Coordinates of C-alpha atoms and ligand atoms in Angstrom, one line a residue:
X1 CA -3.0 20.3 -13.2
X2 CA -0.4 17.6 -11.9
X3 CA 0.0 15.7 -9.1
X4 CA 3.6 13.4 -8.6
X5 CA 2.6 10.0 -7.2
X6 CA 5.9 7.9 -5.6
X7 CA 5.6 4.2 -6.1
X8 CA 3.1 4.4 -8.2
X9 CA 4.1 1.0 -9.9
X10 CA 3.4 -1.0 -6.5
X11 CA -0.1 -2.3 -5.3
X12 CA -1.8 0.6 -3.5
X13 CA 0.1 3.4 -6.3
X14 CA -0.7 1.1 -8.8
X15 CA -4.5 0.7 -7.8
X16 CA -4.7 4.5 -6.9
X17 CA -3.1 6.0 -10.4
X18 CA -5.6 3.7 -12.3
X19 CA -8.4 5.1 -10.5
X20 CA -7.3 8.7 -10.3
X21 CA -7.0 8.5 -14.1
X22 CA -10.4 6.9 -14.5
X23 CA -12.1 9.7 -12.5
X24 CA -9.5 12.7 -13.7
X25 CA -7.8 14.3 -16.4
X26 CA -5.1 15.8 -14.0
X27 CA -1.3 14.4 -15.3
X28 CA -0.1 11.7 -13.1
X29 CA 4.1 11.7 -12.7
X30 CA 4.3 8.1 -11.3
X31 CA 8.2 8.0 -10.2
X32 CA 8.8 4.0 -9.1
X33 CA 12.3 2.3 -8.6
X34 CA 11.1 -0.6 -10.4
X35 CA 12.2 -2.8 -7.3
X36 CA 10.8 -6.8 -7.5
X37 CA 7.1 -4.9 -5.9
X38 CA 7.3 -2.6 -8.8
X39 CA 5.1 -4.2 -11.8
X40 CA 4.5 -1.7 -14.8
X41 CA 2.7 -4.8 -16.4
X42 CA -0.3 -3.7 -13.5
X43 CA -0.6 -0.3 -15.6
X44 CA -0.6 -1.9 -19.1
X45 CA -4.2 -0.1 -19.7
X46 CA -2.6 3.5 -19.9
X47 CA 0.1 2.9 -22.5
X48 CA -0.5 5.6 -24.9
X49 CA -1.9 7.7 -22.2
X50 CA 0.0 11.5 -22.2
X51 CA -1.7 12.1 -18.8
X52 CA 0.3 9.6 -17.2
X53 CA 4.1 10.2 -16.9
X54 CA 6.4 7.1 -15.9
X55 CA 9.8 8.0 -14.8
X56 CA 11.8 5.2 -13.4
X57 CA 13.7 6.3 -10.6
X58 CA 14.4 6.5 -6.5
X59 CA 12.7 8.8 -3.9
X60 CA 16.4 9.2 -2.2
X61 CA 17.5 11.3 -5.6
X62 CA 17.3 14.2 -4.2
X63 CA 18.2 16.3 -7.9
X64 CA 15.8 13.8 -9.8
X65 CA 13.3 14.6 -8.1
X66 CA 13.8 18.1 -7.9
X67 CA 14.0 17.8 -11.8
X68 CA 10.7 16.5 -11.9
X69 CA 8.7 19.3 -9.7
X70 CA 10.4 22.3 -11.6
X71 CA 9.7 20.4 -14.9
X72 CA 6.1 19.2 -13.9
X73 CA 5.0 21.7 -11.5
X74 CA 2.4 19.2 -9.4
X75 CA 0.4 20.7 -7.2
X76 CA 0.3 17.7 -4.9
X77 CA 3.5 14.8 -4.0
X78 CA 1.5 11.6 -2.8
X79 CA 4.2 8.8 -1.2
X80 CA 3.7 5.7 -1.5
X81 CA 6.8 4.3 -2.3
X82 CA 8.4 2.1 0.6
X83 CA 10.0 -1.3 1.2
X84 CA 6.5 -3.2 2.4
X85 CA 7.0 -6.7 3.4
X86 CA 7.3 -7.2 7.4
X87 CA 9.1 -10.5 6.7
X88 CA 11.6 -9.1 4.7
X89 CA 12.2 -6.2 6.9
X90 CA 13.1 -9.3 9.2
X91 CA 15.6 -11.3 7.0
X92 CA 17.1 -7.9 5.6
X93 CA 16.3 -4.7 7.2
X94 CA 18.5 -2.1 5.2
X95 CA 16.9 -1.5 2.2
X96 CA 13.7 -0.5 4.6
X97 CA 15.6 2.1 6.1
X98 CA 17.2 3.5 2.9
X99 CA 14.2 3.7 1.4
X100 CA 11.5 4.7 4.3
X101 CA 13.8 6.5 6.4
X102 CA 16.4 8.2 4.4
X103 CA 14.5 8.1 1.1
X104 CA 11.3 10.1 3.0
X105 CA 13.8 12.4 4.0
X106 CA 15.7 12.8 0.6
X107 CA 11.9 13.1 -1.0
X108 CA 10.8 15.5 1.8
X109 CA 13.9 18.2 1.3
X110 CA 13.2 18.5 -2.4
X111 CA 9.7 19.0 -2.2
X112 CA 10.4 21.4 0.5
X113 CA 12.8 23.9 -1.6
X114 CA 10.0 23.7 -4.4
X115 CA 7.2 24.2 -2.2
X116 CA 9.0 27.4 -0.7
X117 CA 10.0 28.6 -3.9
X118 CA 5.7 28.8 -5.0
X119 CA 3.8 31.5 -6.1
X120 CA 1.7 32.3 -2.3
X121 CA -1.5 30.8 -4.3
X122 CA 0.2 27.7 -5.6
X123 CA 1.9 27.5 -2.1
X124 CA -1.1 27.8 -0.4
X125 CA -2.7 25.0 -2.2
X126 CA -0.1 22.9 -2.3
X127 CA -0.3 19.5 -0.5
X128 CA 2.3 16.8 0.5
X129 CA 0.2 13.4 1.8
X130 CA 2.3 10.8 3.2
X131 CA 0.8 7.1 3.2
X132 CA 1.5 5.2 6.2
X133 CA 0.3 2.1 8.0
X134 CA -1.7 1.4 11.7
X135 CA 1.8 -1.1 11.9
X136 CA 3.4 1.6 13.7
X137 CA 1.2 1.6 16.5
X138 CA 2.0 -1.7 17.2
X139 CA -0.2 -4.4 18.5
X140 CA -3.6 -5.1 20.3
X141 CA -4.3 -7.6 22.8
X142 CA -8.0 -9.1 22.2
X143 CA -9.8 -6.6 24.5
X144 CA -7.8 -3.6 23.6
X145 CA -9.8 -0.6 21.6
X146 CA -8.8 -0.3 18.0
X147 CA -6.0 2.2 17.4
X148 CA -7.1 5.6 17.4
X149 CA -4.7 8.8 15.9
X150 CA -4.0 9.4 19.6
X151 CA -2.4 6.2 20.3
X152 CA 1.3 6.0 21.2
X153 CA 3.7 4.9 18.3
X154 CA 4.7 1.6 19.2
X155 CA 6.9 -0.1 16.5
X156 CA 7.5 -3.5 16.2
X157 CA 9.3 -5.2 13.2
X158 CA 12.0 -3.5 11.5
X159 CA 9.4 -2.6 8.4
X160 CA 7.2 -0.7 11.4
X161 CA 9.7 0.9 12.6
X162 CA 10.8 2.4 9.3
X163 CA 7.5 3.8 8.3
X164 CA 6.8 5.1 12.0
X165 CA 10.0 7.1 11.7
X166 CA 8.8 8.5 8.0
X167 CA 5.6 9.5 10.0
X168 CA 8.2 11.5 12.4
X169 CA 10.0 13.4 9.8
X170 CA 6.8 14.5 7.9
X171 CA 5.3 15.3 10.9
X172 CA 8.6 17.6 11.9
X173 CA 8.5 19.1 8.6
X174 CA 5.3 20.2 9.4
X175 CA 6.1 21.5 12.6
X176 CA 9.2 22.8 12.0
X177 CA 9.2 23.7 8.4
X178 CA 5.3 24.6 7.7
X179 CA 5.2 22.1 5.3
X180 CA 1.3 21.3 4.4
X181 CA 1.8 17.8 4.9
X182 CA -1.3 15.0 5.8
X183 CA -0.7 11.5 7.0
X184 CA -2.5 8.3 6.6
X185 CA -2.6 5.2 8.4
X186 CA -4.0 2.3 6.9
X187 CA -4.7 -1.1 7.6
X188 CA -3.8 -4.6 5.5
X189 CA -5.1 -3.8 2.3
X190 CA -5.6 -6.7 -0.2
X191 CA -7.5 -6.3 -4.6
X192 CA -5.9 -6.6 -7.8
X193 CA -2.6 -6.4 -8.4
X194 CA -1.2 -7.6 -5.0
X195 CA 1.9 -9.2 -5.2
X196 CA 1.9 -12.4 -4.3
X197 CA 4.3 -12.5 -1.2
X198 CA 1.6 -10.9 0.9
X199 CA -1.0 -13.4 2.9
X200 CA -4.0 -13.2 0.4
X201 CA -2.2 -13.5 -3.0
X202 CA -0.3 -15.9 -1.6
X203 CA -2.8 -18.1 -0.5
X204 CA -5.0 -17.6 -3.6
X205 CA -2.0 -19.0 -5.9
X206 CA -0.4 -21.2 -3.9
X207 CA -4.5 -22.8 -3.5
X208 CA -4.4 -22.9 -7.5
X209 CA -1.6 -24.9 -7.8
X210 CA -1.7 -27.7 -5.3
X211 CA 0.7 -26.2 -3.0
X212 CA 0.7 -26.1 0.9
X213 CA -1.4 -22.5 2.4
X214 CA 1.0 -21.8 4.6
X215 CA -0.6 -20.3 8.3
X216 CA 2.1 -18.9 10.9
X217 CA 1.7 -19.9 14.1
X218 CA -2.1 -20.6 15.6
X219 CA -3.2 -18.8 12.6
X220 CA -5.1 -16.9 15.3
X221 CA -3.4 -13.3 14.6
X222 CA -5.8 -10.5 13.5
X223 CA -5.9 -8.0 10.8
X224 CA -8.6 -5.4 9.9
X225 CA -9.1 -5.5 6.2
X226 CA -9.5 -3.0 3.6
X227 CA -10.0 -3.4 -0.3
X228 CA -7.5 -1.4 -1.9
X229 CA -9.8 0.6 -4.0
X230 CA -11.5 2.4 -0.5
X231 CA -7.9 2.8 0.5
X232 CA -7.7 4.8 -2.7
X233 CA -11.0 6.5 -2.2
X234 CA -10.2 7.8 1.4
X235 CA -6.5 9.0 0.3
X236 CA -8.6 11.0 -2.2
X237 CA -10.7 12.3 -0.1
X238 CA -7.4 13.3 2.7
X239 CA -5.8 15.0 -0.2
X240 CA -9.0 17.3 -0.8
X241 CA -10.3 17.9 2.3
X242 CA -7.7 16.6 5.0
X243 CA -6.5 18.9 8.0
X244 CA -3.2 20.4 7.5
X245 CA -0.5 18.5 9.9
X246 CA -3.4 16.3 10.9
X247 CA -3.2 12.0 10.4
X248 CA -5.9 10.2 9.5
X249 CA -6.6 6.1 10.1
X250 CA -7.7 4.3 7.5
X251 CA -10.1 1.2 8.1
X252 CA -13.3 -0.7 7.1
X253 CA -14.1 -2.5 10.4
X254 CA -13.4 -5.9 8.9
X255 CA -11.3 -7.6 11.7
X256 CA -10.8 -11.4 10.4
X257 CA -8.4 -13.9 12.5
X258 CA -5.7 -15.2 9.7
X259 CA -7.3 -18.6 10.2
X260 CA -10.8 -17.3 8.6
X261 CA -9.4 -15.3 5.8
X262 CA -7.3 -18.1 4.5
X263 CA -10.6 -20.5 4.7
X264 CA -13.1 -18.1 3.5
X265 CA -10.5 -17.9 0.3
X266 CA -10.5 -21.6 0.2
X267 CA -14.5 -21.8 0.6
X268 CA -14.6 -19.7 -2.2
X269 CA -12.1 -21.1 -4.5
X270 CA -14.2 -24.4 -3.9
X271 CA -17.3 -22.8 -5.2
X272 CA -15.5 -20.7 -8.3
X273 CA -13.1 -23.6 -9.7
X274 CA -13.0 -26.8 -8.0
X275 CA -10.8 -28.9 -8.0
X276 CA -10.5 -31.6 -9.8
X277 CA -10.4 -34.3 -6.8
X278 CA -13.3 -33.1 -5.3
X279 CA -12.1 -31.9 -2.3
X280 CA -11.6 -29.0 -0.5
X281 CA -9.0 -26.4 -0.9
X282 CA -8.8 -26.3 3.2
X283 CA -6.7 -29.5 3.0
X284 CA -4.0 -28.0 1.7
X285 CA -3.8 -25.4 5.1
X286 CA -0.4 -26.1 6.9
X287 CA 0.6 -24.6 10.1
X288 CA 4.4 -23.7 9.8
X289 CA 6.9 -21.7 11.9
X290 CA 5.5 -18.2 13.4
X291 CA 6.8 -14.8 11.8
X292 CA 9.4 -13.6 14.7
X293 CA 8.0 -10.7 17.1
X294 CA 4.6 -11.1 15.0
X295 CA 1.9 -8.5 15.9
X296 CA -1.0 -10.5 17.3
X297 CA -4.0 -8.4 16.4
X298 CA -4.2 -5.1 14.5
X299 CA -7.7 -2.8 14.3
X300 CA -8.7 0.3 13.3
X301 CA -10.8 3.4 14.8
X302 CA -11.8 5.0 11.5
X303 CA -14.4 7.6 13.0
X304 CA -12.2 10.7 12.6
X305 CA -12.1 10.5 9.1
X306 CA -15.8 9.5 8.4
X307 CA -16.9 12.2 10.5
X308 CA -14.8 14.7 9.3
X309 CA -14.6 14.0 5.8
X310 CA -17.4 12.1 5.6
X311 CA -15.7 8.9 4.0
X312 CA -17.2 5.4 3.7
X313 CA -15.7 2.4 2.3
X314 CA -17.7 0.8 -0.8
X315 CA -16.7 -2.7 0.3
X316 CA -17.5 -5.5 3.1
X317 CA -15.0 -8.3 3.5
X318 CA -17.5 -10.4 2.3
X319 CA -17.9 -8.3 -1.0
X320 CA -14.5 -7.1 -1.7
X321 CA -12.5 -11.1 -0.9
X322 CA -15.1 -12.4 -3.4
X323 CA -14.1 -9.7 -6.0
X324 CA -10.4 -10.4 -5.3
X325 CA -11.2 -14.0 -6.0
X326 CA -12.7 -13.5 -9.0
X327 CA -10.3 -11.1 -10.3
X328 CA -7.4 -13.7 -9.6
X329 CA -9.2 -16.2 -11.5
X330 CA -10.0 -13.9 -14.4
X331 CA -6.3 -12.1 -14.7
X332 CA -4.2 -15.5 -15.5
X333 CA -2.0 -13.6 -17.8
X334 CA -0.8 -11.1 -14.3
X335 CA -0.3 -13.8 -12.4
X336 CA 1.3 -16.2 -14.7
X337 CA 3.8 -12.9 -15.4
X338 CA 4.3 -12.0 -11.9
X339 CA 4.7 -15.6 -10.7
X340 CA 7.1 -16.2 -13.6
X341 CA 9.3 -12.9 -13.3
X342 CA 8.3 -12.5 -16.8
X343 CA 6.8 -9.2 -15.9
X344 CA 10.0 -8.2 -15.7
X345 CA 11.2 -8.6 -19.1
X346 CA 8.2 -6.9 -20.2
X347 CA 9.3 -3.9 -18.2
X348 CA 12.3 -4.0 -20.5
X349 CA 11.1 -4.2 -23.6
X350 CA 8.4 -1.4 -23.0
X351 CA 10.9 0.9 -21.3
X352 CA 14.3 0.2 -21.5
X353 CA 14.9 0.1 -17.8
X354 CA 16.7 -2.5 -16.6
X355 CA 14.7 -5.8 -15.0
Ligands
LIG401 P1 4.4 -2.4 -2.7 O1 5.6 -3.1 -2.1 O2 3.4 -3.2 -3.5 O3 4.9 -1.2 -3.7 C1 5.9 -0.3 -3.3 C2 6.3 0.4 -4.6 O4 7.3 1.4 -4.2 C3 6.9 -0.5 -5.7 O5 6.4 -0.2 -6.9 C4 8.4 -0.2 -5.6 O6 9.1 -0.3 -6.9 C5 8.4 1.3 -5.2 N1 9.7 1.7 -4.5 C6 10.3 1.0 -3.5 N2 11.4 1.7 -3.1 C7 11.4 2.8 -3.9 C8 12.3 4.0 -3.9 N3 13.4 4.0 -3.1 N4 12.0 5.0 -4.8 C9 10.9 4.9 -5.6 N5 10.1 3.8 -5.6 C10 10.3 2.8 -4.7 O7 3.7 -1.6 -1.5 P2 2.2 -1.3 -1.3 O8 1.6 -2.5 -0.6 O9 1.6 -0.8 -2.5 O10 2.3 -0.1 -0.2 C11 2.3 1.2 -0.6 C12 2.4 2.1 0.6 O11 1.3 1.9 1.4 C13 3.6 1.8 1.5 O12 4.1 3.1 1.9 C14 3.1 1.0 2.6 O13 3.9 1.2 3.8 C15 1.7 1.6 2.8 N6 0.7 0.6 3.3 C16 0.5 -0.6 2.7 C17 -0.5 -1.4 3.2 C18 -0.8 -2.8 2.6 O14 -1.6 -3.5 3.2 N7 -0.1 -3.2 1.6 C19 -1.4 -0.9 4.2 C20 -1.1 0.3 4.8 C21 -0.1 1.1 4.3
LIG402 O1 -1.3 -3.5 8.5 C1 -0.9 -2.9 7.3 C2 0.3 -3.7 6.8 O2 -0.3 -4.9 6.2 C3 1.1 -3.0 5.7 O3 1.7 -1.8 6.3 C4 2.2 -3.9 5.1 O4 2.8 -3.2 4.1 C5 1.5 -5.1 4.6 O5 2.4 -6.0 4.0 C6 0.6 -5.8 5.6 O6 1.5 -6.4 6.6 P1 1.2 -7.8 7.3 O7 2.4 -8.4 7.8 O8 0.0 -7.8 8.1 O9 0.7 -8.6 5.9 P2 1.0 -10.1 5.3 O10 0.2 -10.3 4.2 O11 2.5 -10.3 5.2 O12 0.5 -11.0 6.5 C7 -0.8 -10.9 7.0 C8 -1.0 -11.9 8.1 O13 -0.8 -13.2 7.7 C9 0.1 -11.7 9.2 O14 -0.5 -11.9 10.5 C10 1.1 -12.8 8.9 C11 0.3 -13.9 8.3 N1 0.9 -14.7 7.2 C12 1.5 -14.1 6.2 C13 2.1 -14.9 5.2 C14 2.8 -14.2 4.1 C15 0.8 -16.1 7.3 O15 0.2 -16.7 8.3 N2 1.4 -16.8 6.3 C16 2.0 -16.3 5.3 O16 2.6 -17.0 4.4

């Protein structure tokens, strides 16, 4: 069997191909646009691996990908592929909505004409899961109950507003189309292989090399935290046992003000490689400008999907930062390429495509 992952050469597809392929001998087609998130140097453990399939390419080529599901026949389409960073959605929003918006659509008309082509049994079985974000809900004041799947869409930043209107189409397709579609909304996820324009990479490189840790604002906004490999492990457990049409948040209950993740990194940068001078990695904290129309606190109401499918994250912020760290420390070779751009090049000489 086969199962065609989208952005499969980014963070969340990068972390969830690796462990797919560590707990499965499905095929994996991974089809990435290589964009600057894209980093084929993350999945340097599987060259020479048949069961995964690397195919650079865009979700919004609508023949490609209609190429791949004849020629590969998955019986699943997971899509993660999507512009990610809020504060570029600010400075440049286009590339969000060719990608998110018209690129979800592209992808969800030639999965459509393949999925309504299938044998009743494959048809039947066939699943299309869409991976989303709680951003679309919006934001929370302090006493406000965590987002729940009932909550009203509520987009905020160009990036949120992409992805909620994704959610929309697959949703429609669903509706409209009978699609077997399943959505999931997740919350900040942070692991290996995050690329280091996000808060917690950031923070943990910048730390390393003497450089200001920069905090927007009061450094008082909150995020609920997930490590990326439960993210995995609940998109796993959607795609086998998930409601048809139905979304499902995504969380770990591990609400942290911005302020308290960045120190707890510090804290434990201070105990795993000190530096030299002695003091503390928290002096290098510097309050800059706020983000513009910056969410103030996100949360999340997992209990549908740990009651229904019976999911638990493996992690605690506590645990999972404190793996992060350590991975960061001990993958110097990832993090030299990625800061570089080598990473880049490498995708060149391995592949041919273009850096
Ligand atoms: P990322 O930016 O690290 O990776 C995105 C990947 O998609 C990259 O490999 C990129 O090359 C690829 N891509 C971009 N445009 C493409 C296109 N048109 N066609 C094919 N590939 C394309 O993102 P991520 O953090 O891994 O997020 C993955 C998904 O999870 C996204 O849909 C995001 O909205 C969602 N999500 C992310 C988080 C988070 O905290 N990072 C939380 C919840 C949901
Ligand atoms: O909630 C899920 C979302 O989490 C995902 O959908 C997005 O793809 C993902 O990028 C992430 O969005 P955020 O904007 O929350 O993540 P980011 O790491 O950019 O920022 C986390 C918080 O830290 C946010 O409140 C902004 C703040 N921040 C960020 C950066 C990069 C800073 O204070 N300083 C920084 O330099």
């Amino acid at each position: 069997m086969t199962i065609l992952v989208t952005g499969g050469a980014g963070f969340i597809g990068g972390n969830f191909v690796l462990d797919w392929l560590a707990q499965s001998d499905e095929t994996v087609v991974n089809l990435d646009k290589l964009t600057y998130a894209g980093n084929l140097d993350s999945l340097k453990s599987l060259q020479g691996d048949a069961r995964h399939v690397f195919v650079q390419g865009d979700i919004g080529d609508r023949e490609l990908v209609a190429r791949l599901l004849a020629e590969h026949q998955p019986r699943a389409v997971l899509n993660f592929a999507a512009e990610s960073h809020v504060d570029r959605s600010i400075h440049g929003p286009g590339d969000f909505i060719q990608t998110n918006v018209l690129g979800t659509f592209n992808l969800l008309e030639a999965v459509r004409a393949y999925w309504a082509a299938l044998p009743e049994q494959a048809k039947a079985a066939f699943r299309f899961l869409h991976v989303s974000t709680d951003e679309v809900y919006g934001t929370l004041s302090e006493t406000d109950a965590p987002f729940s799947e009932s909550n009203r869409y509520e987009p905020n930043s160009p990036y949120s507003a992409s992805k909620a209107a994704s959610d929309h189409l697959v949703r429609a397709w669903h509706h409209t189309y009978g699609l077997p579609v399943l959505t999931t909304n997740c919350s900040n996820n942070y692991g290996p292989y995050h690329f280091p324009e996000k808060l917690i990479p950031l923070v943990l490189l910048n730390a390393q090399k003497g450089k200001p840790l920069p905090i927007y604002g009061d450094g008082q906004q909150i995020r609920d935290w997930l490590y990326v490999k439960d993210h995995c492990s609940a998109i796993r457990r959607v795609l086998e046992a998930g409601r048809l049409g139905e979304t499902y948040n995504v969380g770990g209950w591990n609400e942290k003000a911005n302020l308290e993740v960045v120190k707890t990194i510090c804290a434990l940068l201070d105990e795993l490689k000190p530096r030299a001078d002695g003091q503390s990695y928290a002096t290098q904290i510097t309050f800059v400008q706020d983000r513009p129309g910056h969410d103030r606190r996100y949360a999340i109401d997992a209990r549908k999907l740990e009651a229904e499918l019976g999911w638990k994250p493996a992690e605690t912020f506590e645990s999972g930062i404190r793996k992060t760290v350590a991975w960061y420390l001990a993958n110097q070779d990832w993090v030299e390429n990625v800061t570089s751009g080598a990473y880049r090049d490498w995708v060149f000489t391995q592949y041919g495509a273009k850096p």
